[in-house]
Amino acid sequence: MISKNSLFLHEEIMLLALRDKEGTTAGGTKYKYAIGGAILAELLLDGRIAVEKSKKKLVNLVSSKQVGEPVIDECLARIANTKRRASMKTWVTRFAGLKKLNHRVAEQLCSRGILQADEDKVLLIFTRKIYPQVNPQPERQLIERLRKAIFTEATSLDPRTIVLVSLANGSDLLKLTFNKKQLKGRKKRIEKIQNGEMAGKATKEAIEAAEAAAMVVIMITTCS
């Protein structure tokens, strides 16, 4: 369980996906699957679910005890109440498809004083909600964590940062955050992180959630 003032993985993904000033998302809809993977990873890290060691990677419920975060708890309830077990990829897709998921996560960040809810006009006709940043410090700290993980040779990374790197890379959010040429030069380092070489058992399962999200992104991109 994270501390009260820390951000959940899906909140961190939302921050990376949002344009700071405009308050709109960048990079298409890939980030939604990263959010779905982040939620699944949270449940794994919190010990609420486990993954069956089989080719299908079916998700098993371990505990239905609420985490205390609305979106995560709704997803946990869905797993607890399902009639048939499903794979990690299936749950990532289901979580990513939650109604108004991006707005719900953004509004949580508003309640933390990081974003501000607003509206603007599209083509002078349609109204849409936007979430410009009002407190840049949390995202700066987030990006610094990613920078240290990717661009240094640190041998000890915390589980959440390892999973975050995997999620952000699989959804192309790293390319929106750092220089593409510099990222290319750190490809082996990113692969090392994603392979779980610096991770414990629970973290490796959470990384699998990130991999499932990345696979869904590839499937969606290929079919579109």
mmCIF file of C-alpha atoms in Angstrom:
data_model
loop_
_atom_site.group_PDB
_atom_site.id
_atom_site.type_symbol
_atom_site.label_atom_id
_atom_site.label_comp_id
_atom_site.label_asym_id
_atom_site.label_seq_id
_atom_site.Cartn_x
_atom_site.Cartn_y
_atom_site.Cartn_z
ATOM 1 C CA MET A 1 0.000 0.000 0.000
ATOM 2 C CA ILE A 2 1.366 3.436 -0.895
ATOM 3 C CA SER A 3 1.495 6.335 1.553
ATOM 4 C CA LYS A 4 -1.408 8.775 1.682
ATOM 5 C CA ASN A 5 0.418 11.531 -0.210
ATOM 6 C CA SER A 6 1.938 9.284 -2.892
ATOM 7 C CA LEU A 7 0.362 8.863 -6.301
ATOM 8 C CA PHE A 8 -1.048 5.581 -7.548
ATOM 9 C CA LEU A 9 0.431 4.162 -10.747
ATOM 10 C CA HIS A 10 -2.620 5.043 -12.836
ATOM 11 C CA GLU A 11 -2.467 8.640 -11.579
ATOM 12 C CA GLU A 12 1.190 8.824 -12.596
ATOM 13 C CA ILE A 13 0.349 7.521 -16.069
ATOM 14 C CA MET A 14 -2.369 10.174 -16.379
ATOM 15 C CA LEU A 15 0.098 12.922 -15.456
ATOM 16 C CA LEU A 16 2.528 11.742 -18.126
ATOM 17 C CA ALA A 17 -0.247 11.584 -20.736
ATOM 18 C CA LEU A 18 -1.603 15.083 -20.098
ATOM 19 C CA ARG A 19 -0.221 18.202 -21.757
ATOM 20 C CA ASP A 20 0.654 20.465 -18.838
ATOM 21 C CA LYS A 21 -0.784 23.763 -20.099
ATOM 22 C CA GLU A 22 -3.531 22.570 -22.438
ATOM 23 C CA GLY A 23 -4.876 19.944 -20.045
ATOM 24 C CA THR A 24 -5.559 17.516 -22.895
ATOM 25 C CA THR A 25 -4.054 14.079 -23.500
ATOM 26 C CA ALA A 26 -1.281 13.419 -25.993
ATOM 27 C CA GLY A 27 -0.431 10.258 -27.909
ATOM 28 C CA GLY A 28 -3.901 9.031 -28.851
ATOM 29 C CA THR A 29 -5.659 6.414 -26.706
ATOM 30 C CA LYS A 30 -2.663 4.210 -25.869
ATOM 31 C CA TYR A 31 -2.415 5.739 -22.415
ATOM 32 C CA LYS A 32 -5.816 4.281 -21.469
ATOM 33 C CA TYR A 33 -4.422 0.764 -21.771
ATOM 34 C CA ALA A 34 -1.429 1.846 -19.704
ATOM 35 C CA ILE A 35 -3.915 3.010 -17.066
ATOM 36 C CA GLY A 36 -5.645 -0.374 -17.274
ATOM 37 C CA GLY A 37 -2.289 -2.095 -16.819
ATOM 38 C CA ALA A 38 -1.424 0.244 -13.942
ATOM 39 C CA ILE A 39 -4.609 -0.675 -12.086
ATOM 40 C CA LEU A 40 -3.898 -4.382 -12.548
ATOM 41 C CA ALA A 41 -0.322 -3.823 -11.357
ATOM 42 C CA GLU A 42 -1.586 -2.002 -8.252
ATOM 43 C CA LEU A 43 -3.780 -4.964 -7.353
ATOM 44 C CA LEU A 44 -0.826 -7.317 -7.791
ATOM 45 C CA LEU A 45 1.531 -5.171 -5.714
ATOM 46 C CA ASP A 46 -1.117 -4.859 -3.000
ATOM 47 C CA GLY A 47 -1.599 -8.639 -2.903
ATOM 48 C CA ARG A 48 -5.279 -8.496 -3.886
ATOM 49 C CA ILE A 49 -4.813 -10.738 -6.918
ATOM 50 C CA ALA A 50 -2.305 -13.270 -8.240
ATOM 51 C CA VAL A 51 -1.521 -14.574 -11.708
ATOM 52 C CA GLU A 52 -1.800 -18.257 -12.530
ATOM 53 C CA LYS A 53 1.455 -19.670 -13.842
ATOM 54 C CA SER A 54 0.029 -20.866 -17.121
ATOM 55 C CA LYS A 55 0.114 -19.808 -20.753
ATOM 56 C CA LYS A 56 -3.210 -17.987 -20.385
ATOM 57 C CA LYS A 57 -2.010 -16.049 -17.293
ATOM 58 C CA LEU A 58 -5.425 -16.148 -15.648
ATOM 59 C CA VAL A 59 -6.030 -13.715 -12.790
ATOM 60 C CA ASN A 60 -7.051 -15.179 -9.427
ATOM 61 C CA LEU A 61 -8.614 -13.261 -6.552
ATOM 62 C CA VAL A 62 -6.583 -13.357 -3.320
ATOM 63 C CA SER A 63 -8.452 -10.794 -1.232
ATOM 64 C CA SER A 64 -11.496 -8.616 -1.919
ATOM 65 C CA LYS A 65 -10.507 -6.141 0.816
ATOM 66 C CA GLN A 66 -10.781 -2.628 -0.595
ATOM 67 C CA VAL A 67 -7.651 -0.605 -1.248
ATOM 68 C CA GLY A 68 -9.363 2.697 -0.474
ATOM 69 C CA GLU A 69 -9.098 4.223 -3.955
ATOM 70 C CA PRO A 70 -12.391 4.364 -5.925
ATOM 71 C CA VAL A 71 -11.181 3.273 -9.364
ATOM 72 C CA ILE A 72 -8.989 0.453 -8.046
ATOM 73 C CA ASP A 73 -11.735 -0.759 -5.721
ATOM 74 C CA GLU A 74 -14.256 -0.831 -8.588
ATOM 75 C CA CYS A 75 -11.855 -2.935 -10.648
ATOM 76 C CA LEU A 76 -11.197 -5.252 -7.701
ATOM 77 C CA ALA A 77 -14.952 -5.721 -7.262
ATOM 78 C CA ARG A 78 -15.254 -6.666 -10.936
ATOM 79 C CA ILE A 79 -12.636 -9.365 -10.518
ATOM 80 C CA ALA A 80 -14.272 -10.592 -7.301
ATOM 81 C CA ASN A 81 -17.726 -10.777 -8.897
ATOM 82 C CA THR A 82 -16.809 -12.262 -12.256
ATOM 83 C CA LYS A 83 -18.357 -15.629 -13.077
ATOM 84 C CA ARG A 84 -15.421 -16.747 -15.176
ATOM 85 C CA ARG A 85 -11.745 -16.053 -14.649
ATOM 86 C CA ALA A 86 -10.025 -13.996 -17.331
ATOM 87 C CA SER A 87 -6.489 -13.339 -18.535
ATOM 88 C CA MET A 88 -4.380 -10.314 -17.714
ATOM 89 C CA LYS A 89 -4.881 -8.924 -21.225
ATOM 90 C CA THR A 90 -8.647 -9.237 -20.869
ATOM 91 C CA TRP A 91 -8.664 -7.376 -17.558
ATOM 92 C CA VAL A 92 -6.396 -4.644 -18.921
ATOM 93 C CA THR A 93 -8.865 -4.124 -21.765
ATOM 94 C CA ARG A 94 -11.868 -4.143 -19.415
ATOM 95 C CA PHE A 95 -10.275 -1.673 -17.025
ATOM 96 C CA ALA A 96 -9.213 0.595 -19.896
ATOM 97 C CA GLY A 97 -12.830 0.624 -21.075
ATOM 98 C CA LEU A 98 -14.318 1.860 -17.804
ATOM 99 C CA LYS A 99 -16.749 4.707 -18.406
ATOM 100 C CA LYS A 100 -15.072 8.128 -18.216
ATOM 101 C CA LEU A 101 -11.905 6.519 -16.863
ATOM 102 C CA ASN A 102 -9.606 9.364 -17.897
ATOM 103 C CA HIS A 103 -11.906 11.984 -16.344
ATOM 104 C CA ARG A 104 -12.199 10.037 -13.107
ATOM 105 C CA VAL A 105 -8.439 9.733 -12.749
ATOM 106 C CA ALA A 106 -7.919 13.386 -13.704
ATOM 107 C CA GLU A 107 -10.512 14.485 -11.155
ATOM 108 C CA GLN A 108 -8.631 12.556 -8.467
ATOM 109 C CA LEU A 109 -5.548 14.561 -9.400
ATOM 110 C CA CYS A 110 -7.665 17.710 -9.129
ATOM 111 C CA SER A 111 -8.653 16.734 -5.585
ATOM 112 C CA ARG A 112 -4.940 16.414 -4.805
ATOM 113 C CA GLY A 113 -4.375 19.989 -6.001
ATOM 114 C CA ILE A 114 -2.224 18.916 -8.954
ATOM 115 C CA LEU A 115 -4.670 19.612 -11.795
ATOM 116 C CA GLN A 116 -7.585 21.995 -12.243
ATOM 117 C CA ALA A 117 -10.821 21.042 -14.006
ATOM 118 C CA ASP A 118 -11.879 23.459 -16.746
ATOM 119 C CA GLU A 119 -13.714 23.541 -20.079
ATOM 120 C CA ASP A 120 -12.924 24.781 -23.566
ATOM 121 C CA LYS A 121 -14.607 24.840 -26.968
ATOM 122 C CA VAL A 122 -13.818 22.559 -29.891
ATOM 123 C CA LEU A 123 -14.546 24.149 -33.291
ATOM 124 C CA LEU A 124 -16.408 26.849 -31.332
ATOM 125 C CA ILE A 125 -19.301 24.419 -30.898
ATOM 126 C CA PHE A 126 -18.500 21.457 -28.678
ATOM 127 C CA THR A 127 -17.505 21.745 -25.057
ATOM 128 C CA ARG A 128 -14.900 19.436 -23.575
ATOM 129 C CA LYS A 129 -13.329 19.044 -20.157
ATOM 130 C CA ILE A 130 -9.657 19.862 -19.787
ATOM 131 C CA TYR A 131 -7.292 19.459 -16.855
ATOM 132 C CA PRO A 132 -4.399 21.937 -16.930
ATOM 133 C CA GLN A 133 -1.656 21.505 -14.376
ATOM 134 C CA VAL A 134 -1.573 23.879 -11.396
ATOM 135 C CA ASN A 135 1.099 22.175 -9.290
ATOM 136 C CA PRO A 136 4.034 20.954 -11.416
ATOM 137 C CA GLN A 137 6.063 19.522 -8.541
ATOM 138 C CA PRO A 138 4.566 15.978 -8.480
ATOM 139 C CA GLU A 139 5.186 15.473 -12.202
ATOM 140 C CA ARG A 140 8.711 16.872 -11.910
ATOM 141 C CA GLN A 141 9.442 14.352 -9.171
ATOM 142 C CA LEU A 142 7.868 11.613 -11.287
ATOM 143 C CA ILE A 143 10.000 12.466 -14.328
ATOM 144 C CA GLU A 144 13.120 12.640 -12.166
ATOM 145 C CA ARG A 145 12.401 9.107 -10.901
ATOM 146 C CA LEU A 146 12.110 7.893 -14.469
ATOM 147 C CA ARG A 147 15.245 9.783 -15.503
ATOM 148 C CA LYS A 148 17.323 8.198 -12.734
ATOM 149 C CA ALA A 149 15.957 4.749 -13.538
ATOM 150 C CA ILE A 150 16.663 5.000 -17.267
ATOM 151 C CA PHE A 151 19.669 7.288 -17.644
ATOM 152 C CA THR A 152 21.829 6.119 -14.723
ATOM 153 C CA GLU A 153 23.253 2.731 -13.826
ATOM 154 C CA ALA A 154 21.412 2.503 -10.499
ATOM 155 C CA THR A 155 21.196 -1.145 -9.448
ATOM 156 C CA SER A 156 18.448 -0.705 -6.869
ATOM 157 C CA LEU A 157 15.076 0.502 -8.124
ATOM 158 C CA ASP A 158 11.866 0.489 -6.122
ATOM 159 C CA PRO A 159 9.088 -1.817 -7.416
ATOM 160 C CA ARG A 160 6.729 0.986 -8.420
ATOM 161 C CA THR A 161 9.369 2.737 -10.527
ATOM 162 C CA ILE A 162 10.209 -0.529 -12.294
ATOM 163 C CA VAL A 163 6.548 -1.064 -13.195
ATOM 164 C CA LEU A 164 6.117 2.587 -14.187
ATOM 165 C CA VAL A 165 9.029 2.389 -16.641
ATOM 166 C CA SER A 166 7.450 -0.704 -18.210
ATOM 167 C CA LEU A 167 4.012 0.910 -18.474
ATOM 168 C CA ALA A 168 5.296 4.210 -19.862
ATOM 169 C CA ASN A 169 7.530 2.501 -22.402
ATOM 170 C CA GLY A 170 4.842 0.106 -23.604
ATOM 171 C CA SER A 171 2.408 2.960 -24.244
ATOM 172 C CA ASP A 172 4.996 5.292 -25.846
ATOM 173 C CA LEU A 173 4.684 7.804 -23.006
ATOM 174 C CA LEU A 174 8.456 7.774 -22.500
ATOM 175 C CA LYS A 175 8.797 9.232 -25.999
ATOM 176 C CA LEU A 176 6.553 12.122 -24.967
ATOM 177 C CA THR A 177 8.647 12.732 -21.860
ATOM 178 C CA PHE A 178 12.266 12.301 -22.986
ATOM 179 C CA ASN A 179 14.328 12.850 -26.128
ATOM 180 C CA LYS A 180 13.758 9.946 -28.541
ATOM 181 C CA LYS A 181 17.417 9.755 -29.566
ATOM 182 C CA GLN A 182 18.542 9.606 -25.941
ATOM 183 C CA LEU A 183 15.966 6.895 -25.227
ATOM 184 C CA LYS A 184 17.252 4.866 -28.159
ATOM 185 C CA GLY A 185 20.704 4.938 -26.584
ATOM 186 C CA ARG A 186 19.250 3.479 -23.375
ATOM 187 C CA LYS A 187 17.284 0.710 -25.059
ATOM 188 C CA LYS A 188 19.247 -2.073 -23.340
ATOM 189 C CA ARG A 189 18.789 -0.421 -19.948
ATOM 190 C CA ILE A 190 15.017 -0.166 -20.472
ATOM 191 C CA GLU A 191 14.892 -3.815 -21.570
ATOM 192 C CA LYS A 192 16.831 -4.811 -18.456
ATOM 193 C CA ILE A 193 14.277 -3.028 -16.273
ATOM 194 C CA GLN A 194 11.344 -4.555 -18.156
ATOM 195 C CA ASN A 195 12.839 -8.041 -17.966
ATOM 196 C CA GLY A 196 12.579 -7.828 -14.196
ATOM 197 C CA GLU A 197 16.296 -8.303 -13.578
ATOM 198 C CA MET A 198 16.105 -5.856 -10.660
ATOM 199 C CA ALA A 199 12.712 -6.961 -9.398
ATOM 200 C CA GLY A 200 11.317 -9.291 -6.754
ATOM 201 C CA LYS A 201 8.574 -11.884 -7.367
ATOM 202 C CA ALA A 202 5.615 -9.545 -6.726
ATOM 203 C CA THR A 203 7.159 -6.860 -8.909
ATOM 204 C CA LYS A 204 7.753 -9.331 -11.742
ATOM 205 C CA GLU A 205 4.042 -10.178 -11.747
ATOM 206 C CA ALA A 206 3.214 -6.466 -11.826
ATOM 207 C CA ILE A 207 5.605 -6.066 -14.759
ATOM 208 C CA GLU A 208 3.569 -8.777 -16.506
ATOM 209 C CA ALA A 209 0.560 -6.464 -16.142
ATOM 210 C CA ALA A 210 2.551 -3.771 -17.932
ATOM 211 C CA GLU A 211 3.486 -6.279 -20.645
ATOM 212 C CA ALA A 212 -0.176 -7.234 -21.032
ATOM 213 C CA ALA A 213 -1.052 -3.556 -21.482
ATOM 214 C CA ALA A 214 1.696 -3.174 -24.100
ATOM 215 C CA MET A 215 0.398 -6.216 -25.998
ATOM 216 C CA VAL A 216 -3.103 -4.748 -26.061
ATOM 217 C CA VAL A 217 -1.671 -1.446 -27.356
ATOM 218 C CA ILE A 218 0.121 -3.315 -30.166
ATOM 219 C CA MET A 219 -3.056 -5.221 -31.060
ATOM 220 C CA ILE A 220 -5.157 -2.041 -31.134
ATOM 221 C CA THR A 221 -2.542 -0.153 -33.190
ATOM 222 C CA THR A 222 -2.151 -3.008 -35.684
ATOM 223 C CA CYS A 223 -5.890 -3.410 -36.195
ATOM 224 C CA SER A 224 -6.644 0.319 -36.532
#
